[in-house]
Amino acid sequence: MLKESMLYLARQESIRTFVVGNQATRRMARRFVAGETLEEAIGAAQKLNARHIGVSLDHLGENVADAGKARATADEYVRTLDRIQASGVEANISVKLTALGLDIDKDLCRANLMQVLRRAQEYNAFVRVDMEGSDYTEHTVALVSDLHRQFSNVGTVIQSYLYRSPDDVAQLIDQGVRVRLVKGAYLEDPTLAFPHKADVDAQYVLLMRALLERGVYPAIATHDERIIEEAIRIANAHGVARARFEFQMLYGIRRDLQERLAALGYNVRVYVPYGSQWYPYLTRRMAERPANMIFVMSNTFRK
Ligand code: FDA
């Protein structure tokens, strides 16, 4: 209920204007966002790499309503791939289809994604297509499955809160498409998604087991220690080598756990968002943990 209220409030324009315009909230956003420029993101990646942690760079932006902006996003991702290659950082990229124009025109979005995938293929780099709200799930799974025939370097994300996810996971396993498994961060209707966290967590473990046993290099993306312990237990019990999967976490969240897993020899990758369009991303991080909101607000009003 709290998560729903937080996501609803975040959509109010007056709140958005306040948060984006306020110096203190902007500073606090830096806990979750590496910076506004690509160079700041590369700097954050270098620091994580130094601690044996890989990175996925996300150029923030979503629900673009202008074709020119969608093309500019694809160009920015090509520049990001060039910069990753030139700097030698261990990083791949995460993209959102609505940032590449999905709300405007499916063909435009496909062409933009293909432009990014072609450059990534030249560098043997991996591209993860993030999963957005449930209006986009069907298209995202279909597009990634289709493009995977031509570009083996593309994968996507499955959310354990959706009832449909076992079918999607089974299909993607069959096709050899890499899956990042998450719980899901959007506001969804109970006709489409489990409303109770216990069910979301239970389905997560079910899907994680399938991916660890039969998937191609799955990414177990969670900060939930109980689930991480279960992943390690399943991998050990089924002889799944550490090199065959990775743990993923978000920039600025549970750094202690990221480092602990890396020190134990597990592959760990951190999702590093950067760019000026950080507000929707920040609101999802607030909604996941209302204590973050209290932290931000108390720092804001102390100024
Ligand atoms: P859960 O919410 O149960 O949290 C477990 C513990 O983690 C908490 O008790 C707390 O300690 C810590 N924690 C979790 N969130 C926190 C926060 N915001 N601040 C501080 N501590 C926090 N979603 C999506 O819909 N599409 C996507 O493409 C992605 N991509 C993605 C990539 C990566 C690498 C990660 C880790 C996550 C995503 N997500 C996502 C977000 C995901 O759906 C989910 O909302 C968050 O990961 C939070 O859920 P947990 O699995 O961490 O569990």
Short mmCIF file of C-alpha atoms and ligand atoms in Angstrom, two decimals:
data_model
loop_
_atom_site.label_atom_id
_atom_site.label_comp_id
_atom_site.label_asym_id
_atom_site.label_seq_id
_atom_site.Cartn_x
_atom_site.Cartn_y
_atom_site.Cartn_z
CA MET A 1 0.00 0.00 0.00
CA LEU A 2 2.82 2.39 0.93
CA LYS A 3 4.64 1.61 -2.32
CA GLU A 4 1.47 2.42 -4.31
CA SER A 5 0.97 5.73 -2.46
CA MET A 6 4.62 6.71 -2.97
CA LEU A 7 4.48 5.99 -6.70
CA TYR A 8 1.19 7.91 -6.98
CA LEU A 9 2.55 10.96 -5.12
CA ALA A 10 5.71 10.92 -7.22
CA ARG A 11 3.58 11.45 -10.34
CA GLN A 12 2.23 14.78 -9.03
CA GLU A 13 3.85 17.62 -10.95
CA SER A 14 4.26 19.89 -7.89
CA ILE A 15 6.26 17.20 -6.09
CA ARG A 16 8.39 16.54 -9.17
CA THR A 17 9.16 20.26 -9.57
CA PHE A 18 10.12 20.52 -5.92
CA VAL A 19 12.41 17.48 -5.89
CA VAL A 20 14.14 18.25 -9.20
CA GLY A 21 14.64 21.93 -8.38
CA ASN A 22 15.82 21.57 -4.79
CA GLN A 23 19.59 21.57 -4.18
CA ALA A 24 19.34 19.23 -1.17
CA THR A 25 17.22 16.58 -2.92
CA ARG A 26 19.52 16.79 -5.96
CA ARG A 27 22.47 16.08 -3.68
CA MET A 28 20.65 13.16 -2.09
CA ALA A 29 19.81 11.71 -5.52
CA ARG A 30 23.55 11.31 -5.99
CA ARG A 31 23.44 8.38 -3.60
CA PHE A 32 21.57 6.40 -6.31
CA VAL A 33 22.76 8.12 -9.51
CA ALA A 34 26.44 8.25 -10.50
CA GLY A 35 26.20 11.75 -12.01
CA GLU A 36 24.76 13.65 -14.93
CA THR A 37 27.61 12.98 -17.41
CA LEU A 38 29.08 9.90 -19.07
CA GLU A 39 32.51 10.75 -17.64
CA GLU A 40 31.10 10.64 -14.09
CA ALA A 41 29.55 7.24 -14.85
CA ILE A 42 32.87 5.94 -16.23
CA GLY A 43 34.56 7.22 -13.05
CA ALA A 44 32.04 5.31 -10.90
CA ALA A 45 32.60 2.20 -13.05
CA GLN A 46 36.37 2.42 -12.56
CA LYS A 47 35.93 2.61 -8.78
CA LEU A 48 33.64 -0.44 -8.79
CA ASN A 49 35.97 -2.37 -11.12
CA ALA A 50 38.82 -1.68 -8.68
CA ARG A 51 36.76 -3.67 -6.14
CA HIS A 52 36.28 -6.53 -8.67
CA ILE A 53 32.70 -5.50 -9.41
CA GLY A 54 31.39 -5.22 -12.99
CA VAL A 55 28.98 -2.55 -14.16
CA SER A 56 25.93 -2.01 -16.36
CA LEU A 57 25.59 1.61 -17.45
CA ASP A 58 22.09 3.04 -17.79
CA HIS A 59 21.65 6.41 -19.50
CA LEU A 60 18.59 7.63 -17.61
CA GLY A 61 15.45 8.47 -19.55
CA GLU A 62 12.13 6.81 -20.36
CA ASN A 63 8.80 7.41 -22.11
CA VAL A 64 10.36 9.69 -24.71
CA ALA A 65 7.61 11.36 -26.78
CA ASP A 66 9.74 12.81 -29.56
CA ALA A 67 11.41 10.83 -32.36
CA GLY A 68 14.46 13.13 -32.38
CA LYS A 69 15.01 12.49 -28.66
CA ALA A 70 14.68 8.73 -29.16
CA ARG A 71 17.36 8.84 -31.88
CA ALA A 72 19.56 11.00 -29.64
CA THR A 73 19.23 8.34 -26.91
CA ALA A 74 20.42 5.64 -29.33
CA ASP A 75 23.36 7.89 -30.32
CA GLU A 76 24.18 8.43 -26.65
CA TYR A 77 24.27 4.65 -26.10
CA VAL A 78 26.61 4.25 -29.08
CA ARG A 79 28.88 6.91 -27.54
CA THR A 80 28.68 5.06 -24.23
CA LEU A 81 29.79 1.81 -25.90
CA ASP A 82 32.68 3.65 -27.61
CA ARG A 83 33.74 5.14 -24.29
CA ILE A 84 33.50 1.78 -22.48
CA GLN A 85 35.71 0.26 -25.17
CA ALA A 86 38.23 3.13 -25.11
CA SER A 87 38.47 3.29 -21.32
CA GLY A 88 38.72 -0.48 -20.87
CA VAL A 89 36.17 -0.56 -18.03
CA GLU A 90 34.35 -3.87 -17.41
CA ALA A 91 30.86 -2.65 -18.28
CA ASN A 92 27.87 -3.43 -20.44
CA ILE A 93 24.77 -1.29 -20.98
CA SER A 94 21.10 -1.35 -19.93
CA VAL A 95 18.53 0.31 -22.19
CA LYS A 96 14.81 1.05 -21.93
CA LEU A 97 12.64 0.61 -25.02
CA THR A 98 10.51 3.66 -24.16
CA ALA A 99 13.72 5.74 -24.20
CA LEU A 100 14.33 4.45 -27.74
CA GLY A 101 10.86 5.51 -28.91
CA LEU A 102 8.51 2.60 -28.14
CA ASP A 103 5.66 4.99 -27.24
CA ILE A 104 6.04 6.75 -30.61
CA ASP A 105 6.55 3.98 -33.15
CA LYS A 106 7.55 0.32 -32.81
CA ASP A 107 9.67 0.38 -35.98
CA LEU A 108 11.57 3.46 -34.84
CA CYS A 109 12.27 1.75 -31.51
CA ARG A 110 13.45 -1.44 -33.24
CA ALA A 111 15.73 0.51 -35.60
CA ASN A 112 17.23 2.46 -32.67
CA LEU A 113 17.85 -0.72 -30.69
CA MET A 114 19.44 -2.39 -33.72
CA GLN A 115 21.80 0.58 -34.13
CA VAL A 116 22.95 0.09 -30.52
CA LEU A 117 23.20 -3.70 -30.91
CA ARG A 118 25.32 -3.42 -34.06
CA ARG A 119 27.90 -1.25 -32.31
CA ALA A 120 27.84 -3.51 -29.24
CA GLN A 121 28.39 -6.54 -31.47
CA GLU A 122 31.55 -4.92 -32.91
CA TYR A 123 32.93 -4.73 -29.38
CA ASN A 124 31.54 -8.06 -28.25
CA ALA A 125 29.57 -6.10 -25.63
CA PHE A 126 26.31 -7.15 -24.01
CA VAL A 127 23.09 -5.10 -24.10
CA ARG A 128 20.37 -5.61 -21.50
CA VAL A 129 16.86 -4.42 -22.33
CA ASP A 130 15.32 -3.34 -19.00
CA MET A 131 11.72 -4.31 -18.28
CA GLU A 132 9.26 -1.45 -17.76
CA GLY A 133 5.57 -1.44 -16.79
CA SER A 134 3.32 -4.32 -17.85
CA ASP A 135 1.97 -2.43 -20.90
CA TYR A 136 5.37 -3.09 -22.46
CA THR A 137 6.10 -6.66 -21.32
CA GLU A 138 4.66 -8.51 -24.29
CA HIS A 139 6.45 -6.33 -26.83
CA THR A 140 9.76 -6.34 -24.94
CA VAL A 141 9.89 -10.14 -24.71
CA ALA A 142 8.85 -10.52 -28.37
CA LEU A 143 11.35 -7.94 -29.68
CA VAL A 144 14.29 -9.29 -27.68
CA SER A 145 13.45 -12.91 -28.67
CA ASP A 146 13.30 -11.90 -32.32
CA LEU A 147 16.49 -9.80 -32.32
CA HIS A 148 18.35 -12.48 -30.37
CA ARG A 149 18.37 -14.61 -33.57
CA GLN A 150 20.59 -11.94 -35.15
CA PHE A 151 22.28 -10.52 -32.03
CA SER A 152 23.30 -13.07 -29.44
CA ASN A 153 24.52 -10.13 -27.31
CA VAL A 154 21.01 -9.03 -26.29
CA GLY A 155 19.11 -10.11 -23.19
CA THR A 156 16.24 -8.83 -21.09
CA VAL A 157 14.66 -8.69 -17.64
CA ILE A 158 11.82 -10.67 -16.08
CA GLN A 159 9.85 -9.44 -13.06
CA SER A 160 8.77 -12.07 -10.53
CA TYR A 161 5.66 -10.07 -9.51
CA LEU A 162 3.90 -10.74 -12.86
CA TYR A 163 1.71 -13.84 -13.12
CA ARG A 164 2.88 -14.35 -16.72
CA SER A 165 6.59 -14.57 -15.83
CA PRO A 166 6.94 -18.39 -15.56
CA ASP A 167 5.89 -18.65 -19.22
CA ASP A 168 8.27 -15.88 -20.27
CA VAL A 169 11.15 -17.47 -18.36
CA ALA A 170 10.45 -20.89 -19.93
CA GLN A 171 10.42 -19.33 -23.42
CA LEU A 172 13.62 -17.33 -22.89
CA ILE A 173 15.42 -20.37 -21.44
CA ASP A 174 14.41 -22.39 -24.53
CA GLN A 175 15.72 -19.67 -26.82
CA GLY A 176 18.98 -19.27 -24.88
CA VAL A 177 18.28 -15.60 -24.11
CA ARG A 178 20.03 -14.20 -21.04
CA VAL A 179 17.62 -13.12 -18.28
CA ARG A 180 18.07 -10.71 -15.40
CA LEU A 181 15.56 -11.70 -12.73
CA VAL A 182 14.07 -8.89 -10.59
CA LYS A 183 11.06 -8.56 -8.31
CA GLY A 184 9.56 -5.62 -10.27
CA ALA A 185 9.45 -1.90 -9.53
CA TYR A 186 6.27 -0.56 -11.17
CA LEU A 187 2.72 0.00 -9.99
CA GLU A 188 0.73 -2.98 -11.30
CA ASP A 189 -2.88 -4.09 -11.13
CA PRO A 190 -3.60 -7.18 -8.95
CA THR A 191 -5.13 -8.82 -12.04
CA LEU A 192 -1.60 -8.85 -13.53
CA ALA A 193 0.79 -9.00 -10.59
CA PHE A 194 0.94 -10.50 -7.10
CA PRO A 195 -0.12 -7.80 -4.63
CA HIS A 196 1.63 -9.50 -1.68
CA LYS A 197 5.39 -9.45 -1.24
CA ALA A 198 5.49 -13.04 0.06
CA ASP A 199 4.11 -14.29 -3.27
CA VAL A 200 6.52 -12.12 -5.28
CA ASP A 201 9.42 -13.55 -3.26
CA ALA A 202 8.18 -17.14 -3.63
CA GLN A 203 7.85 -16.79 -7.40
CA TYR A 204 11.30 -15.18 -7.50
CA VAL A 205 12.85 -18.29 -5.92
CA LEU A 206 10.95 -20.57 -8.30
CA LEU A 207 12.11 -18.69 -11.39
CA MET A 208 15.64 -18.31 -10.03
CA ARG A 209 15.89 -22.07 -9.60
CA ALA A 210 14.84 -22.64 -13.25
CA LEU A 211 17.30 -20.02 -14.50
CA LEU A 212 20.22 -21.33 -12.44
CA GLU A 213 19.57 -24.90 -13.53
CA ARG A 214 18.80 -24.33 -17.21
CA GLY A 215 19.31 -20.67 -18.16
CA VAL A 216 22.21 -18.99 -19.96
CA TYR A 217 24.28 -16.87 -17.56
CA PRO A 218 21.33 -15.57 -15.51
CA ALA A 219 21.60 -12.40 -13.44
CA ILE A 220 20.15 -12.72 -9.96
CA ALA A 221 19.29 -9.06 -9.36
CA THR A 222 18.23 -8.44 -5.78
CA HIS A 223 19.45 -7.06 -2.46
CA ASP A 224 17.42 -9.66 -0.59
CA GLU A 225 20.00 -11.58 1.45
CA ARG A 226 17.71 -14.51 2.08
CA ILE A 227 17.21 -15.00 -1.66
CA ILE A 228 20.94 -14.56 -2.35
CA GLU A 229 21.69 -17.28 0.21
CA GLU A 230 19.14 -19.52 -1.49
CA ALA A 231 20.78 -18.88 -4.89
CA ILE A 232 24.13 -19.95 -3.47
CA ARG A 233 22.54 -23.04 -1.93
CA ILE A 234 20.85 -24.03 -5.23
CA ALA A 235 24.05 -23.42 -7.22
CA ASN A 236 26.08 -25.55 -4.79
CA ALA A 237 23.50 -28.34 -4.73
CA HIS A 238 23.30 -28.52 -8.54
CA GLY A 239 26.97 -28.00 -9.32
CA VAL A 240 26.36 -24.64 -11.03
CA ALA A 241 29.82 -23.05 -11.20
CA ARG A 242 30.26 -19.44 -10.02
CA ALA A 243 31.24 -18.41 -13.55
CA ARG A 244 27.80 -19.45 -14.88
CA PHE A 245 25.73 -16.70 -13.23
CA GLU A 246 26.08 -13.30 -11.63
CA PHE A 247 24.55 -11.29 -8.83
CA GLN A 248 23.41 -7.78 -9.65
CA MET A 249 22.58 -4.85 -7.39
CA LEU A 250 21.80 -1.17 -7.80
CA TYR A 251 24.32 1.65 -7.44
CA GLY A 252 24.36 2.95 -3.87
CA ILE A 253 22.38 0.05 -2.36
CA ARG A 254 23.97 -2.57 -0.08
CA ARG A 255 27.56 -1.78 -1.02
CA ASP A 256 28.64 -4.02 1.88
CA LEU A 257 26.85 -7.00 0.34
CA GLN A 258 28.20 -6.25 -3.15
CA GLU A 259 31.76 -6.30 -1.80
CA ARG A 260 31.22 -9.35 0.37
CA LEU A 261 29.95 -11.45 -2.57
CA ALA A 262 32.76 -10.22 -4.85
CA ALA A 263 35.31 -11.12 -2.15
CA LEU A 264 33.81 -14.62 -1.98
CA GLY A 265 34.54 -15.01 -5.70
CA TYR A 266 31.04 -14.50 -7.11
CA ASN A 267 30.51 -12.40 -10.23
CA VAL A 268 28.85 -9.17 -9.10
CA ARG A 269 27.60 -6.40 -11.37
CA VAL A 270 26.22 -3.05 -10.29
CA TYR A 271 23.63 -1.13 -12.29
CA VAL A 272 24.98 2.42 -12.63
CA PRO A 273 22.47 5.04 -13.81
CA TYR A 274 23.63 8.44 -15.03
CA GLY A 275 22.13 11.46 -16.78
CA SER A 276 19.85 14.39 -16.06
CA GLN A 277 16.53 12.48 -16.27
CA TRP A 278 16.89 10.89 -12.84
CA TYR A 279 13.52 11.72 -11.28
CA PRO A 280 11.45 8.59 -12.27
CA TYR A 281 14.36 6.32 -11.33
CA LEU A 282 14.72 8.02 -7.95
CA THR A 283 10.99 7.70 -7.20
CA ARG A 284 11.13 3.93 -7.73
CA ARG A 285 14.06 3.70 -5.29
CA MET A 286 12.08 5.77 -2.75
CA ALA A 287 9.00 3.57 -3.15
CA GLU A 288 11.01 0.39 -2.57
CA ARG A 289 12.18 1.67 0.76
CA PRO A 290 10.20 4.52 2.30
CA ALA A 291 13.06 5.05 4.77
CA ASN A 292 14.92 6.55 1.79
CA MET A 293 12.17 9.16 1.42
CA ILE A 294 12.34 10.04 5.12
CA PHE A 295 16.14 10.31 4.81
CA VAL A 296 15.85 12.64 1.80
CA MET A 297 13.14 14.79 3.36
CA SER A 298 14.85 15.16 6.72
CA ASN A 299 18.03 16.29 4.96
CA THR A 300 16.01 18.68 2.80
CA PHE A 301 14.19 20.42 5.62
CA ARG A 302 17.28 20.67 7.83
CA LYS A 303 18.83 23.10 5.26
P1 FDA B 1 13.30 -6.17 -1.54
O1 FDA B 1 12.50 -5.00 -2.03
O2 FDA B 1 12.61 -7.25 -0.82
O3 FDA B 1 14.48 -5.62 -0.67
C1 FDA B 1 15.38 -6.45 0.03
C2 FDA B 1 16.31 -5.56 0.84
O4 FDA B 1 17.12 -4.81 -0.05
C3 FDA B 1 15.61 -4.51 1.69
O5 FDA B 1 15.25 -5.02 2.92
C4 FDA B 1 16.67 -3.44 1.77
O6 FDA B 1 17.64 -3.81 2.74
C5 FDA B 1 17.34 -3.48 0.43
N1 FDA B 1 16.73 -2.53 -0.52
C6 FDA B 1 15.88 -2.82 -1.54
N2 FDA B 1 15.56 -1.71 -2.22
C7 FDA B 1 16.21 -0.70 -1.62
C8 FDA B 1 16.30 0.72 -1.86
N3 FDA B 1 15.65 1.30 -2.84
N4 FDA B 1 17.07 1.46 -1.02
C9 FDA B 1 17.76 0.89 -0.01
N5 FDA B 1 17.72 -0.44 0.26
C10 FDA B 1 16.96 -1.22 -0.52
N6 FDA B 1 12.87 -3.53 -11.84
C11 FDA B 1 12.12 -3.53 -12.96
O7 FDA B 1 10.89 -3.51 -12.86
N7 FDA B 1 12.72 -3.57 -14.19
C12 FDA B 1 14.07 -3.63 -14.35
O8 FDA B 1 14.56 -3.68 -15.49
C13 FDA B 1 14.88 -3.63 -13.18
N8 FDA B 1 16.24 -3.69 -13.25
C14 FDA B 1 16.98 -3.87 -12.10
C15 FDA B 1 18.35 -4.10 -12.18
C16 FDA B 1 19.07 -4.41 -11.04
C17 FDA B 1 20.53 -4.70 -11.13
C18 FDA B 1 18.40 -4.49 -9.77
C19 FDA B 1 19.13 -4.89 -8.53
C20 FDA B 1 17.06 -4.21 -9.69
C21 FDA B 1 16.34 -3.87 -10.83
N9 FDA B 1 14.98 -3.60 -10.75
C22 FDA B 1 14.24 -3.58 -11.92
C23 FDA B 1 14.35 -3.25 -9.44
C24 FDA B 1 13.69 -4.45 -8.79
O9 FDA B 1 12.52 -4.79 -9.47
C25 FDA B 1 13.34 -4.15 -7.31
O10 FDA B 1 12.39 -3.12 -7.27
C26 FDA B 1 14.52 -3.76 -6.44
O11 FDA B 1 15.64 -4.53 -6.73
C27 FDA B 1 14.18 -3.95 -4.93
O12 FDA B 1 13.86 -5.27 -4.68
P2 FDA B 1 14.85 -6.35 -3.99
O13 FDA B 1 14.95 -7.50 -4.91
O14 FDA B 1 16.14 -5.74 -3.64
O15 FDA B 1 14.06 -6.88 -2.75
#
